[in-house]
Structure formats: structure tokens, C-alpha cells
CSV table of C-alpha atoms in Angstrom, one decimal:
chain,number,residue,atom,x,y,z
A,1,MET,CA,-54.1,46.5,-94.9
A,2,ILE,CA,-54.6,44.5,-92.1
A,3,HIS,CA,-51.4,42.9,-90.3
A,4,SER,CA,-51.8,39.6,-87.9
A,5,ARG,CA,-49.8,39.9,-84.6
A,6,TYR,CA,-48.3,36.3,-83.6
A,7,THR,CA,-46.0,34.6,-81.0
A,8,GLN,CA,-42.7,32.9,-81.9
A,9,THR,CA,-40.9,30.1,-79.4
A,10,ARG,CA,-37.2,29.4,-80.4
A,11,ASN,CA,-34.8,26.5,-78.2
A,12,PHE,CA,-32.1,28.5,-76.3
A,13,PRO,CA,-29.0,27.0,-75.0
A,14,PRO,CA,-29.2,27.2,-70.8
A,15,ARG,CA,-27.1,30.6,-69.7
A,16,ALA,CA,-24.1,29.5,-67.5
A,17,PRO,CA,-24.1,30.2,-63.9
A,18,SER,CA,-22.4,33.6,-63.0
A,19,ALA,CA,-19.4,33.0,-60.9
A,20,ALA,CA,-21.1,34.1,-58.0
A,21,ALA,CA,-23.8,31.8,-57.7
A,22,THR,CA,-21.2,29.2,-58.4
A,23,ILE,CA,-19.2,29.9,-55.4
A,24,ALA,CA,-22.9,30.1,-53.2
A,25,VAL,CA,-23.5,26.5,-54.4
A,26,LEU,CA,-20.1,25.1,-53.1
A,27,ALA,CA,-19.9,26.7,-49.8
A,28,ALA,CA,-23.0,25.3,-49.3
A,29,VAL,CA,-21.8,21.9,-50.1
A,30,LEU,CA,-19.0,22.5,-48.0
A,31,THR,CA,-21.1,23.3,-44.9
A,32,LEU,CA,-22.2,19.8,-44.5
A,33,LEU,CA,-19.4,18.6,-44.4
A,34,PRO,CA,-17.6,18.3,-41.1
A,35,CYS,CA,-14.8,20.6,-41.5
A,36,VAL,CA,-13.3,18.9,-44.7
A,37,GLY,CA,-10.8,22.0,-44.8
A,38,GLU,CA,-9.6,21.7,-41.2
A,39,ALA,CA,-10.2,18.0,-40.6
A,40,ALA,CA,-7.2,16.8,-38.1
A,41,VAL,CA,-6.8,15.4,-34.9
A,42,GLU,CA,-6.5,18.0,-32.4
A,43,PHE,CA,-6.5,16.4,-28.6
A,44,VAL,CA,-6.4,13.5,-26.7
A,45,THR,CA,-8.1,12.8,-23.1
A,46,PRO,CA,-9.0,9.6,-21.4
A,47,VAL,CA,-12.5,7.5,-22.2
A,48,ASN,CA,-15.3,10.2,-20.7
A,49,VAL,CA,-13.3,12.3,-19.1
A,50,CYS,CA,-12.7,16.1,-20.7
A,51,ASN,CA,-9.3,15.9,-19.6
A,52,LYS,CA,-7.0,16.9,-22.2
A,53,VAL,CA,-4.0,14.4,-22.1
A,54,ASP,CA,-2.1,15.8,-25.0
A,55,THR,CA,-3.1,18.8,-27.9
A,56,MET,CA,-1.4,18.6,-31.3
A,57,GLY,CA,1.2,21.4,-31.3
A,58,ASP,CA,2.2,21.3,-27.9
A,59,GLY,CA,5.9,19.6,-28.6
A,60,SER,CA,5.0,16.5,-26.5
A,61,ASP,CA,3.9,12.9,-27.6
A,62,LEU,CA,1.0,10.9,-26.4
A,63,SER,CA,2.5,8.8,-24.0
A,64,VAL,CA,0.7,5.0,-22.9
A,65,GLN,CA,1.3,2.6,-20.6
A,66,ALA,CA,3.1,-0.4,-21.9
A,67,GLY,CA,0.2,-3.5,-22.5
A,68,ASN,CA,-2.6,-4.5,-24.0
A,69,ASN,CA,-6.2,-2.9,-24.0
A,70,VAL,CA,-4.9,0.4,-23.1
A,71,ARG,CA,-7.7,2.7,-24.2
A,72,PHE,CA,-8.1,6.9,-25.0
A,73,GLU,CA,-10.0,9.0,-27.2
A,74,VAL,CA,-9.3,11.0,-29.9
A,75,TRP,CA,-11.0,14.5,-30.8
A,76,GLY,CA,-11.2,16.1,-34.3
A,77,ASP,CA,-13.3,17.6,-37.0
A,78,GLY,CA,-14.0,14.2,-39.0
A,79,VAL,CA,-12.0,12.0,-37.3
A,80,ASP,CA,-15.4,10.2,-36.9
A,81,ILE,CA,-16.2,10.0,-40.5
A,82,ASN,CA,-15.0,6.2,-42.2
A,83,PRO,CA,-13.1,5.9,-39.1
A,84,ALA,CA,-9.8,3.7,-39.4
A,85,VAL,CA,-6.5,4.2,-38.0
A,86,ARG,CA,-2.9,2.4,-38.6
A,87,VAL,CA,0.2,2.0,-36.5
A,88,THR,CA,3.6,3.1,-37.9
A,89,ALA,CA,7.0,2.6,-36.4
A,90,ASP,CA,9.0,6.2,-35.6
A,91,ASP,CA,12.3,4.2,-34.4
A,92,GLY,CA,14.3,1.0,-35.2
A,93,ASP,CA,12.4,-0.9,-32.9
A,94,ALA,CA,10.6,-4.1,-33.7
A,95,GLY,CA,8.4,-4.8,-30.6
A,96,THR,CA,4.8,-5.1,-32.4
A,97,VAL,CA,2.2,-2.0,-31.8
A,98,THR,CA,-1.2,-2.5,-32.6
A,99,ALA,CA,-4.5,-0.1,-32.7
A,100,ARG,CA,-8.1,0.0,-33.6
A,101,ILE,CA,-11.0,1.6,-33.2
A,102,VAL,CA,-13.4,0.2,-30.8
A,103,ARG,CA,-16.0,2.7,-31.1
A,104,ALA,CA,-17.1,6.5,-32.9
A,105,HIS,CA,-18.9,9.5,-31.7
A,106,ASN,CA,-20.6,12.6,-33.9
A,107,GLY,CA,-20.5,15.8,-33.2
A,108,ALA,CA,-24.1,15.4,-31.8
A,109,GLU,CA,-23.2,12.6,-29.3
A,110,ASN,CA,-20.4,14.2,-28.1
A,111,LEU,CA,-22.4,17.7,-27.1
A,112,GLY,CA,-24.0,15.3,-23.8
A,113,ARG,CA,-20.6,13.5,-23.1
A,114,GLY,CA,-17.2,13.5,-22.5
A,115,CYS,CA,-15.9,17.1,-23.4
A,116,LYS,CA,-19.6,18.3,-24.6
A,117,ILE,CA,-18.4,19.9,-27.5
A,118,ALA,CA,-20.3,18.9,-31.3
A,119,LYS,CA,-16.6,17.6,-32.3
A,120,GLY,CA,-16.2,14.0,-33.7
A,121,SER,CA,-14.0,11.7,-31.4
A,122,VAL,CA,-12.7,7.7,-31.5
A,123,GLU,CA,-12.1,5.5,-28.9
A,124,VAL,CA,-9.0,4.0,-29.7
A,125,GLU,CA,-7.4,0.8,-27.8
A,126,VAL,CA,-4.0,-0.1,-28.1
A,127,ASP,CA,-1.7,-3.1,-27.8
A,128,SER,CA,2.0,-3.1,-27.4
A,129,PRO,CA,4.0,-5.9,-25.7
A,130,ALA,CA,4.0,-5.2,-21.9
A,131,ALA,CA,7.7,-6.8,-21.0
A,132,THR,CA,9.4,-4.5,-23.2
A,133,ASP,CA,12.5,-2.9,-21.4
A,134,ALA,CA,12.5,0.2,-24.2
A,135,THR,CA,10.2,3.0,-25.0
A,136,LEU,CA,8.3,2.4,-28.4
A,137,GLU,CA,7.8,5.4,-30.6
A,138,ARG,CA,5.1,4.9,-33.4
A,139,SER,CA,2.9,7.2,-35.0
A,140,LEU,CA,-0.8,6.5,-35.0
A,141,ARG,CA,-2.4,7.9,-38.4
A,142,PHE,CA,-5.9,8.2,-38.8
A,143,ARG,CA,-8.1,8.8,-42.1
A,144,MET,CA,-9.9,11.5,-42.7
A,145,PRO,CA,-13.1,12.1,-44.6
A,146,LEU,CA,-11.1,13.5,-48.1
A,147,GLY,CA,-8.6,10.5,-47.7
A,148,ASP,CA,-6.0,12.1,-46.0
A,149,GLU,CA,-4.4,11.3,-43.1
A,150,SER,CA,-3.9,13.0,-39.8
A,151,ARG,CA,-0.8,11.9,-37.4
A,152,LEU,CA,-1.0,11.5,-33.7
A,153,GLN,CA,2.9,10.8,-32.2
A,154,MET,CA,3.0,8.4,-29.7
A,155,ARG,CA,5.2,7.2,-27.2
A,156,VAL,CA,5.0,3.8,-25.3
A,157,VAL,CA,6.5,4.1,-22.1
A,158,PRO,CA,7.4,0.5,-20.4
A,159,PHE,CA,6.8,-0.3,-16.7
A,160,VAL,CA,9.0,0.6,-14.5
A,161,THR,CA,10.7,-1.2,-11.3
A,162,PRO,CA,8.9,-1.5,-8.2
A,163,ALA,CA,10.4,-0.3,-5.0
A,164,TRP,CA,9.0,-2.3,-1.9
A,165,THR,CA,9.7,-2.2,1.5
A,166,PHE,CA,8.4,-3.7,4.7
A,167,HIS,CA,5.9,-1.2,6.6
A,168,HIS,CA,5.3,-2.9,10.2
A,169,THR,CA,3.3,-6.3,11.4
A,170,PHE,CA,-0.3,-5.8,13.8
A,171,GLU,CA,-1.3,-8.5,16.1
A,172,ARG,CA,-4.6,-8.1,16.9
A,173,PRO,CA,-5.4,-10.8,20.0
A,174,ALA,CA,-8.5,-13.1,20.2
A,175,LEU,CA,-10.4,-11.9,22.6
A,176,TYR,CA,-8.8,-9.9,25.9
A,177,GLN,CA,-5.3,-12.1,26.0
A,178,SER,CA,-2.9,-9.9,27.8
A,179,PRO,CA,-0.3,-8.9,26.7
A,180,PRO,CA,-1.7,-7.8,23.4
A,181,GLU,CA,1.1,-9.3,21.4
A,182,CYS,CA,0.6,-12.8,21.3
A,183,LEU,CA,3.5,-13.6,18.9
A,184,THR,CA,6.3,-11.5,20.5
A,185,LYS,CA,4.7,-11.1,23.5
A,186,ASN,CA,6.6,-7.7,24.3
A,187,VAL,CA,10.0,-10.2,25.0
A,188,GLY,CA,10.3,-11.0,21.4
A,189,ARG,CA,11.5,-8.5,18.7
A,190,VAL,CA,10.3,-7.2,15.3
A,191,ASP,CA,13.6,-5.4,13.4
A,192,ARG,CA,13.5,-4.0,9.8
A,193,ASP,CA,17.0,-3.3,8.0
A,194,LEU,CA,18.5,-2.9,5.1
A,195,ASN,CA,16.5,0.1,4.3
A,196,ASP,CA,13.1,-1.9,5.3
A,197,SER,CA,13.8,-4.8,2.8
A,198,ARG,CA,14.5,-7.2,5.5
A,199,MET,CA,11.9,-7.9,8.5
A,200,THR,CA,13.5,-10.1,11.5
A,201,ILE,CA,11.3,-12.0,14.0
A,202,THR,CA,12.8,-12.7,16.8
A,203,LEU,CA,10.6,-15.5,18.3
A,204,PRO,CA,9.6,-15.2,22.1
A,205,PRO,CA,10.5,-17.9,24.8
A,206,GLY,CA,8.0,-20.5,25.0
A,207,ALA,CA,6.5,-19.8,21.4
A,208,ASN,CA,6.6,-23.3,20.0
A,209,GLY,CA,4.6,-24.1,22.8
A,210,ASP,CA,2.1,-21.1,22.4
A,211,THR,CA,-1.2,-22.4,21.2
A,212,SER,CA,-3.0,-18.8,22.4
A,213,ASN,CA,-4.6,-17.3,19.2
A,214,CYS,CA,-4.3,-13.9,17.4
A,215,THR,CA,-4.5,-12.5,13.4
A,216,LEU,CA,-1.0,-11.5,12.7
A,217,GLU,CA,-0.8,-9.0,9.7
A,218,PHE,CA,2.2,-8.0,7.8
A,219,ARG,CA,1.9,-5.2,5.9
A,220,THR,CA,4.2,-3.6,3.2
A,221,ILE,CA,4.7,-0.8,0.3
A,222,VAL,CA,5.0,-0.9,-3.3
A,223,ASN,CA,6.4,2.2,-5.0
A,224,PRO,CA,7.7,2.8,-8.7
A,225,SER,CA,11.6,3.6,-8.1
A,226,VAL,CA,10.9,6.2,-10.7
A,227,ARG,CA,8.3,8.6,-12.3
A,228,PRO,CA,8.1,8.5,-15.4
A,229,GLN,CA,5.6,10.9,-17.5
A,230,ILE,CA,2.4,8.8,-18.7
A,231,ASP,CA,-0.4,10.5,-19.8
A,232,ILE,CA,-2.8,7.2,-20.0
A,233,GLN,CA,-2.9,4.5,-17.5
A,234,GLN,CA,-5.0,1.1,-17.0
A,235,PRO,CA,-5.0,-0.7,-13.6
A,236,PHE,CA,-3.3,-3.5,-13.6
A,237,GLY,CA,-2.1,-6.8,-11.2
A,238,TYR,CA,1.2,-6.9,-9.4
A,239,THR,CA,2.5,-10.7,-9.3
A,240,VAL,CA,3.2,-11.6,-5.9
A,241,THR,CA,5.1,-14.7,-4.7
A,242,SER,CA,5.6,-15.1,-0.8
A,243,PRO,CA,6.4,-17.8,1.7
A,244,ALA,CA,3.8,-20.1,2.9
A,245,HIS,CA,3.2,-18.7,6.5
A,246,MET,CA,2.1,-15.9,4.8
A,247,ARG,CA,-1.1,-15.6,2.2
A,248,LEU,CA,-1.7,-12.4,0.6
A,249,VAL,CA,-4.5,-11.0,1.3
A,250,SER,CA,-7.1,-11.1,-1.7
A,251,GLY,CA,-7.0,-8.3,-4.3
A,252,ASP,CA,-3.9,-6.6,-2.5
A,253,ASN,CA,-2.2,-6.7,-5.7
A,254,SER,CA,-4.0,-4.8,-7.7
A,255,ALA,CA,-2.2,-1.1,-8.8
A,256,THR,CA,-4.1,1.9,-10.3
A,257,GLY,CA,-1.6,2.6,-12.5
A,258,ALA,CA,2.0,2.4,-13.5
A,259,LEU,CA,2.9,5.5,-10.8
A,260,ALA,CA,0.6,3.6,-8.3
A,261,THR,CA,1.9,3.0,-4.6
A,262,ARG,CA,0.3,0.6,-3.0
A,263,ALA,CA,0.1,-1.2,0.3
A,264,ILE,CA,0.4,-5.3,0.4
A,265,ARG,CA,-1.1,-7.1,3.1
A,266,PHE,CA,-0.6,-10.8,4.2
A,267,THR,CA,-1.8,-12.7,7.0
A,268,GLY,CA,0.7,-14.6,9.0
A,269,ASP,CA,0.3,-18.3,10.3
A,270,VAL,CA,0.4,-17.9,13.3
A,271,ALA,CA,1.1,-21.7,14.5
A,272,ASN,CA,3.7,-21.7,11.7
A,273,ILE,CA,5.8,-19.8,12.5
A,274,ARG,CA,5.9,-20.2,16.3
A,275,GLY,CA,6.8,-23.8,15.3
A,276,THR,CA,10.4,-22.5,13.9
A,277,ARG,CA,13.0,-24.0,15.2
A,278,ALA,CA,16.2,-23.8,13.5
A,279,VAL,CA,16.5,-20.2,11.6
A,280,ARG,CA,14.2,-19.3,8.8
A,281,THR,CA,15.1,-17.2,5.7
A,282,SER,CA,12.4,-16.8,2.8
A,283,THR,CA,11.9,-14.0,0.2
A,284,LEU,CA,9.3,-12.7,-1.4
A,285,THR,CA,8.8,-10.7,-5.0
A,286,VAL,CA,6.8,-8.2,-6.6
A,287,ALA,CA,6.5,-8.4,-9.9
A,288,THR,CA,4.7,-5.9,-12.8
A,289,PRO,CA,3.2,-7.7,-15.9
A,290,ASN,CA,6.6,-7.0,-16.7
A,291,PRO,CA,8.5,-9.9,-15.3
A,292,GLY,CA,11.8,-8.5,-15.2
A,293,ARG,CA,10.8,-5.0,-13.3
A,294,SER,CA,10.4,-6.8,-10.4
A,295,ASP,CA,11.7,-6.1,-6.2
A,296,THR,CA,12.2,-8.6,-3.5
A,297,LEU,CA,11.9,-8.4,0.4
A,298,THR,CA,13.6,-10.9,3.1
A,299,LEU,CA,11.8,-12.2,5.9
A,300,VAL,CA,13.9,-13.9,8.9
A,301,ILE,CA,12.9,-16.2,11.2
A,302,ASN,CA,14.9,-16.7,14.1
A,303,PRO,CA,13.4,-19.7,17.0
A,304,PRO,CA,12.9,-18.8,20.6
A,305,PRO,CA,16.3,-19.5,22.9
A,306,ALA,CA,17.2,-22.8,24.1
A,307,SER,CA,17.6,-21.9,27.9
A,308,ASN,CA,15.2,-20.9,30.0
A,309,ALA,CA,13.9,-17.2,29.8
A,310,PHE,CA,10.7,-14.6,30.0
A,311,THR,CA,7.8,-15.5,28.0
A,312,GLN,CA,6.5,-12.2,27.8
A,313,ALA,CA,6.7,-8.9,29.4
A,314,CYS,CA,5.6,-8.4,33.8
A,315,VAL,CA,2.3,-7.5,34.8
A,316,CYS,CA,2.0,-5.8,38.1
A,317,ARG,CA,-1.4,-5.3,39.7
A,318,ASN,CA,-3.5,-5.4,43.1
A,319,ALA,CA,-6.5,-7.8,42.1
A,320,GLN,CA,-8.8,-4.9,43.2
A,321,THR,CA,-6.7,-1.6,42.0
A,322,GLY,CA,-5.1,-2.8,38.7
A,323,ASP,CA,-2.0,-1.2,38.1
A,324,THR,CA,-3.0,1.7,40.6
A,325,ILE,CA,-1.8,0.4,44.0
A,326,ASN,CA,-3.0,2.4,47.6
A,327,VAL,CA,-0.6,3.2,49.6
A,328,ASN,CA,0.5,0.2,52.0
A,329,ASP,CA,-1.3,-2.7,49.7
A,330,ALA,CA,-0.1,-5.4,48.8
A,331,PHE,CA,0.4,-6.5,45.1
A,332,GLN,CA,1.6,-9.4,42.6
A,333,CYS,CA,3.9,-9.1,40.1
A,334,GLU,CA,3.6,-12.1,37.4
A,335,LEU,CA,6.0,-14.1,35.5
A,336,ARG,CA,5.8,-16.5,32.9
A,337,LEU,CA,9.0,-18.8,32.0
A,338,SER,CA,9.5,-20.5,28.6
A,339,GLN,CA,10.7,-23.6,31.4
A,340,THR,CA,9.7,-24.9,34.7
A,341,PRO,CA,12.5,-24.5,36.9
A,342,PRO,CA,14.8,-27.0,38.3
A,343,ALA,CA,14.5,-28.9,41.4
A,344,LEU,CA,16.1,-26.4,43.3
A,345,GLY,CA,14.4,-23.2,41.8
A,346,GLN,CA,15.3,-20.5,39.4
A,347,LEU,CA,17.0,-17.4,41.0
A,348,ILE,CA,15.3,-14.2,39.8
A,349,SER,CA,16.6,-10.8,40.7
A,350,PHE,CA,14.4,-7.5,40.8
A,351,GLU,CA,15.1,-3.8,41.1
A,352,ALA,CA,12.6,-0.8,41.8
A,353,GLN,CA,12.7,2.5,40.2
A,354,ASP,CA,13.2,4.3,44.0
A,355,ARG,CA,14.4,2.4,46.4
A,356,ASN,CA,12.1,3.7,49.3
A,357,CYS,CA,8.8,3.2,47.2
A,358,VAL,CA,8.1,-0.8,47.5
A,359,ALA,CA,8.6,-3.7,50.3
A,360,ALA,CA,8.4,-7.2,50.2
A,361,GLY,CA,5.5,-9.0,50.5
A,362,ALA,CA,5.9,-12.1,51.4
A,363,ALA,CA,8.4,-14.0,53.4
A,364,ASN,CA,9.5,-15.6,50.0
A,365,VAL,CA,10.5,-12.2,48.9
A,366,SER,CA,14.1,-10.6,49.6
A,367,TYR,CA,14.3,-6.9,49.3
A,368,SER,CA,17.3,-3.9,50.7
A,369,SER,CA,15.6,-0.8,50.7
A,370,ALA,CA,19.3,0.8,51.4
A,371,SER,CA,19.9,-0.7,47.6
A,372,GLY,CA,16.3,-1.1,46.0
A,373,GLN,CA,17.6,-4.8,45.2
A,374,GLY,CA,15.9,-8.2,45.8
A,375,SER,CA,15.5,-11.9,45.0
A,376,PHE,CA,13.1,-14.2,44.7
A,377,THR,CA,14.0,-17.8,44.1
A,378,ALA,CA,11.1,-19.9,41.5
A,379,PRO,CA,10.0,-23.2,43.2
A,380,ASN,CA,10.3,-26.3,40.5
A,381,SER,CA,5.8,-25.9,40.3
A,382,GLY,CA,5.5,-24.8,36.8
A,383,THR,CA,6.2,-21.9,35.0
A,384,PHE,CA,3.7,-19.4,36.0
A,385,HIS,CA,5.1,-17.2,39.1
A,386,GLN,CA,3.7,-14.5,41.0
A,387,ILE,CA,6.7,-11.9,43.5
A,388,SER,CA,5.0,-10.7,46.6
A,389,LEU,CA,5.6,-7.3,47.2
A,390,ARG,CA,3.9,-3.8,49.0
A,391,ALA,CA,4.0,0.2,47.7
A,392,LEU,CA,4.7,2.6,50.5
A,393,GLY,CA,4.3,6.4,50.8
A,394,GLY,CA,6.4,8.2,52.1
A,395,ASN,CA,9.7,9.7,50.3
A,396,THR,CA,11.5,8.9,47.1
A,397,SER,CA,15.6,9.1,47.8
A,398,ALA,CA,15.2,12.6,46.0
A,399,GLY,CA,12.9,13.8,48.6
A,400,THR,CA,9.9,13.5,46.2
A,401,SER,CA,6.8,11.6,47.8
A,402,CYS,CA,6.1,7.9,46.5
A,403,ALA,CA,2.5,8.8,45.9
A,404,SER,CA,-0.3,11.2,45.8
A,405,ARG,CA,-3.9,12.0,45.9
A,406,THR,CA,-4.7,13.5,42.6
A,407,ALA,CA,-2.1,11.9,40.3
A,408,PRO,CA,-0.3,8.8,41.2
A,409,VAL,CA,3.2,8.3,41.5
A,410,ALA,CA,4.3,5.9,38.2
A,411,ASP,CA,7.4,3.7,40.0
A,412,THR,CA,9.2,0.8,37.2
A,413,LEU,CA,10.2,-2.5,38.5
A,414,LYS,CA,13.1,-4.3,37.4
A,415,PHE,CA,13.7,-7.9,36.4
A,416,TRP,CA,16.2,-10.6,35.8
A,417,LEU,CA,15.8,-14.3,35.2
A,418,GLY,CA,19.5,-14.8,37.5
A,419,ALA,CA,21.6,-12.5,38.3
A,420,ARG,CA,21.0,-8.7,37.5
A,421,GLY,CA,22.3,-8.6,34.0
A,422,ALA,CA,21.9,-6.2,30.8
A,423,GLU,CA,18.5,-4.5,30.1
A,424,SER,CA,17.3,-6.5,27.0
A,425,GLY,CA,17.0,-9.8,25.9
A,426,PRO,CA,14.8,-12.9,26.9
A,427,THR,CA,16.0,-13.1,30.9
A,428,TYR,CA,15.1,-9.2,31.6
A,429,THR,CA,11.3,-7.7,31.5
A,430,GLN,CA,10.0,-4.7,33.0
A,431,CYS,CA,6.9,-3.1,33.8
A,432,GLN,CA,4.8,-0.4,35.6
A,433,ILE,CA,2.6,0.5,38.8
A,434,ARG,CA,1.4,3.9,40.1
A,435,ILE,CA,1.2,4.8,43.9
A,436,ARG,CA,-1.9,6.3,44.7
A,437,ARG,CA,-2.5,7.9,48.8
A,438,PRO,CA,-6.2,7.6,49.8
A,439,GLN,CA,-8.5,10.6,49.8
């Protein structure tokens, strides 16, 4: 019996995959997602700067300066997938705080920027009221890939009150004006008091009619009165008000952040200030973007004295050798008055540091070597006068030499308008010569 051979095909239901195969497939899918199981905010930096100012779990909140468009960068696996952020309040303050994501960066892009790690990030801008006086507690809630949210706690820190002080004045003469202080002439004064919050300028005699040219600059310093911890800051502008005779130097009201120390400069209107004929008191104000956080300075300008006085410091010099005088040479002491002397002249008294080192240089000068004192009567011929004296090379009253070949010896001369009196004020001035013994 012959048997035939054949093959029969049947349709069977598909076999269910094994548990091991299922796990392998799920693992492969998860590798395509950016750490979905661990997606969360991890740390915060300034934009494009790898400086971690806040890290999750470090026990402190991210602190940002109050104001609009405050920007920082938030990092974390998955934070860049479908990026979105919302703000919730952690306190009862009703101050409006908003946040928005302005740009997202994936891990591949971040390898070439910022912290140079394969981790997603988003650039966030926060708006908050610059005028807030209270710290605002908020949470930024970032949407993650699987639909959940990651919370970043944030504090909005108010602007602090500035502490403003006068630093000094700076006078730059035009060309070769002498003496260099064209506003005060070494006779008027600039004083600071009240912890440098007030400056008083006392104009010298004759200032109302002075037409010489110079540049006057006021320099002030503004500091925060306290230094709170702020992780994210941004530049801002101080609002500065000043009187008409002080002009803010352009750009000097800008600050680098809430903790900035800033030098604020003003140029002074010299002609306007010299024209002061009665006491002028002015207030200057500097304010942060929160107008309630401000500080003030006071500028007082005292007019020149009404009576006759010296308009600038005396200058004693020889026409050829300057203030270094050779033994037995004559020299002139120049004095400038604010008013022309009366018809009978104006008495000027003077005194030499050492009575034996100078002598009268002209018949109209009276001098006593016994007392070291002398006098001169300024004629009714103008406001510029010269007193002629002569340098001597003997010994001082202490037995030392009045002159030297190697190091000229200094000698001070003091002058008073009228009789000798106090060594201060507009009716007193002094200057110095050096006496040299020629080789």
C-alpha cells in the first residue's frame, strides 16, 4: 500500500509576549524621554552664566529684585518639554507677580552654552511691583512632560532705602589760573557735616564780581542702607533731583543692582553760584524705582562777606626764581582785595615766621626785626597790591640758618586786613617762601 505525504497549515492565535520582552520594550521607550521619572526643577542661574544661585533642597528660596523684566534661567530634566509656568501666592500679600517663559533650551543646545551640560532649561522673566515695601512670597510652578508640576519657591525682595553722602568737590581751572581753586580761591570754604549729608560752600570775598573760568564738579556716593540677600538683580536707574545750579552728569544715575554702590556726579554752574547774595539752601533727592525708598542731601551756599577782605591766598615770589628766593634778593607778596581801599588807604599787617630771615624791601613797608611784625598801607588805587620784602641769610632766632645751599629753608608769612587778629577767616591769609644760599 502506497502512502502519500502532505503538509497541513493551521492558523493559531498569536502568542503573548513574555514578561521579559515587555520590560525591555518599556525600557526602550523610557530612554526616548528626558528622565521622565525624575523630571523636576534642579537649580537656577543667571541667564548664560553657570553660577548656581539657588539649588532645590538647599533650604533657601530663590530671591529676586522687585521690578519688571527680571530674568533668570531655570534648569532641570524635562523643564523645556512643553514649557509653561504659573505663579501662586505663598503669603497673604495681594501684590501682583507674574512670570513667563521667554525661551527654552534643550539638553543638546545647552551642551554649548551656560553650564555646558545635557540638561534642559528655560529663561524666565518675572514682573513684580517696584514700589512694594514688603517681601512677596511666591511659587513658580513649571509644567513637566507627564503633566505634573515642579515647584520653585521665590521671594521678591523690595528695594532698600539708599544712603546718600557728599564726597567732595573738584575744581578744574581753565588754562593756568592761579591759585587753582577758582570758586573758593583758598579763602572761601567747603565744609561737610551731618554725617556728610550737608555741604556748605562759603564764597570768598569778591566772588559776586569774579568772571574767571573753571569747571566745578560735585561728587556724591549712594549706597544701600542695608544689604539683603538677593540672588537675581538687574541694572536700574536712580531718580535724581537737584537745584538748577547743579547738573547731573549724564548716565551717572544708573546702578548695577539693588546692592550697588554708585558715584553720582554733578557739574556746578559757577557763574550762578558766584552770584549768590543771600544764603541759598537746596535739597537734592535720590530715589530707587520705589519712590518711597529715597534719601536727601542739603547744599548751602553762603554769600561772600560784605566788608573788604582777601579774595584769594597771598602769593610771595621773586620775578626770576619764583617762591625760592636767593639770599639778599627782593620778592613781592601779592594780595588781592574784594574792594578798593578807602581814600586814606587800607592797613595790612603781616608777620614773618622767623623775624631774622626777612626785611623790608621798599620805603612804603614798615618792618621790625625785633618782633618780626610789619605793616603796609594799601593805597586807594585798586584791589591788587604788592608788598616788597627781602630775604636774609643770617641765623634764625633759634640759632639755625635762614638759608641753605642744598635744601632751601621754608619761611611762612602771614597777612591780616587791618590789625593782627585770628589766623582764620576772610581777613587772613598766609603763604610760604624758601630761602636759598647761592653756590
